[in-house]
């Protein structure tokens, strides 16, 4: 697994702390629909490594918030 098991919770927390809507973040991440982000945030969809990196960039936070320790040692 490339992202932390609780990455979806971290994603939601960071988005809410920045007072950003799901629609706003979804657009910044290049998603066609905010529903895709909602599915990830509620654990119904998987947060891929690629999407974790997009989220980190869109939220202006370190990607290490989402990436597992196993992956960090190789990066």
Short mmCIF file of C-alpha atoms in Angstrom, two decimals:
data_model
loop_
_atom_site.label_atom_id
_atom_site.label_comp_id
_atom_site.label_asym_id
_atom_site.label_seq_id
_atom_site.Cartn_x
_atom_site.Cartn_y
_atom_site.Cartn_z
CA UNK A 1 0.00 0.00 0.00
CA UNK A 2 1.43 3.36 -1.03
CA UNK A 3 -0.77 5.67 1.00
CA UNK A 4 -1.54 5.56 4.69
CA UNK A 5 -4.63 3.55 5.63
CA UNK A 6 -6.20 6.69 7.14
CA UNK A 7 -5.19 9.00 4.27
CA UNK A 8 -8.82 9.60 3.34
CA UNK A 9 -9.49 10.95 6.84
CA UNK A 10 -6.41 13.17 6.69
CA UNK A 11 -7.53 14.46 3.30
CA UNK A 12 -10.96 15.46 4.62
CA UNK A 13 -9.44 17.06 7.75
CA UNK A 14 -6.97 19.14 5.73
CA UNK A 15 -9.64 20.24 3.27
CA UNK A 16 -11.98 21.32 6.04
CA UNK A 17 -9.22 23.13 7.95
CA UNK A 18 -8.58 25.18 4.82
CA UNK A 19 -12.31 25.90 4.52
CA UNK A 20 -12.39 24.42 1.05
CA UNK A 21 -15.45 22.71 -0.40
CA UNK A 22 -15.30 19.29 -1.98
CA UNK A 23 -16.15 20.93 -5.29
CA UNK A 24 -13.23 23.35 -5.01
CA UNK A 25 -10.72 20.67 -4.14
CA UNK A 26 -12.08 18.29 -6.76
CA UNK A 27 -11.59 20.97 -9.41
CA UNK A 28 -8.03 21.68 -8.25
CA UNK A 29 -7.29 17.96 -8.42
CA UNK A 30 -8.72 17.72 -11.94
CA UNK A 31 -11.70 15.54 -11.04
CA UNK A 32 -14.79 15.78 -13.23
CA UNK A 33 -17.10 15.55 -10.24
CA UNK A 34 -16.95 16.38 -6.54
CA UNK A 35 -18.64 13.01 -5.96
CA UNK A 36 -15.36 11.28 -6.77
CA UNK A 37 -13.65 13.21 -3.95
CA UNK A 38 -16.59 12.56 -1.61
CA UNK A 39 -16.27 8.83 -2.24
CA UNK A 40 -12.58 8.97 -1.33
CA UNK A 41 -13.14 11.09 1.78
CA UNK A 42 -15.80 8.74 3.12
CA UNK A 43 -13.73 5.63 2.43
CA UNK A 44 -15.89 4.37 -0.44
CA UNK A 45 -13.18 5.01 -3.02
CA UNK A 46 -9.47 4.38 -2.86
CA UNK A 47 -6.98 7.23 -2.58
CA UNK A 48 -4.28 6.30 -5.07
CA UNK A 49 -0.72 7.53 -4.81
CA UNK A 50 -1.31 9.76 -7.83
CA UNK A 51 -4.41 11.32 -6.27
CA UNK A 52 -2.63 11.72 -2.92
CA UNK A 53 0.06 13.73 -4.69
CA UNK A 54 -2.57 15.82 -6.49
CA UNK A 55 -4.34 16.47 -3.19
CA UNK A 56 -1.12 17.50 -1.47
CA UNK A 57 -0.35 19.96 -4.24
CA UNK A 58 -3.90 21.36 -4.30
CA UNK A 59 -3.92 21.77 -0.52
CA UNK A 60 -0.37 23.10 -0.46
CA UNK A 61 0.75 20.52 2.11
CA UNK A 62 3.53 17.96 2.19
CA UNK A 63 2.76 14.73 0.39
CA UNK A 64 4.21 12.93 3.43
CA UNK A 65 0.84 13.50 5.13
CA UNK A 66 -0.63 10.85 2.85
CA UNK A 67 2.27 8.57 1.90
CA UNK A 68 3.10 5.48 3.94
CA UNK A 69 6.42 5.12 5.70
CA UNK A 70 7.36 2.15 3.47
CA UNK A 71 7.19 4.33 0.38
CA UNK A 72 9.01 7.27 1.98
CA UNK A 73 12.13 5.20 2.48
CA UNK A 74 12.42 4.69 -1.28
CA UNK A 75 11.71 8.27 -2.32
#
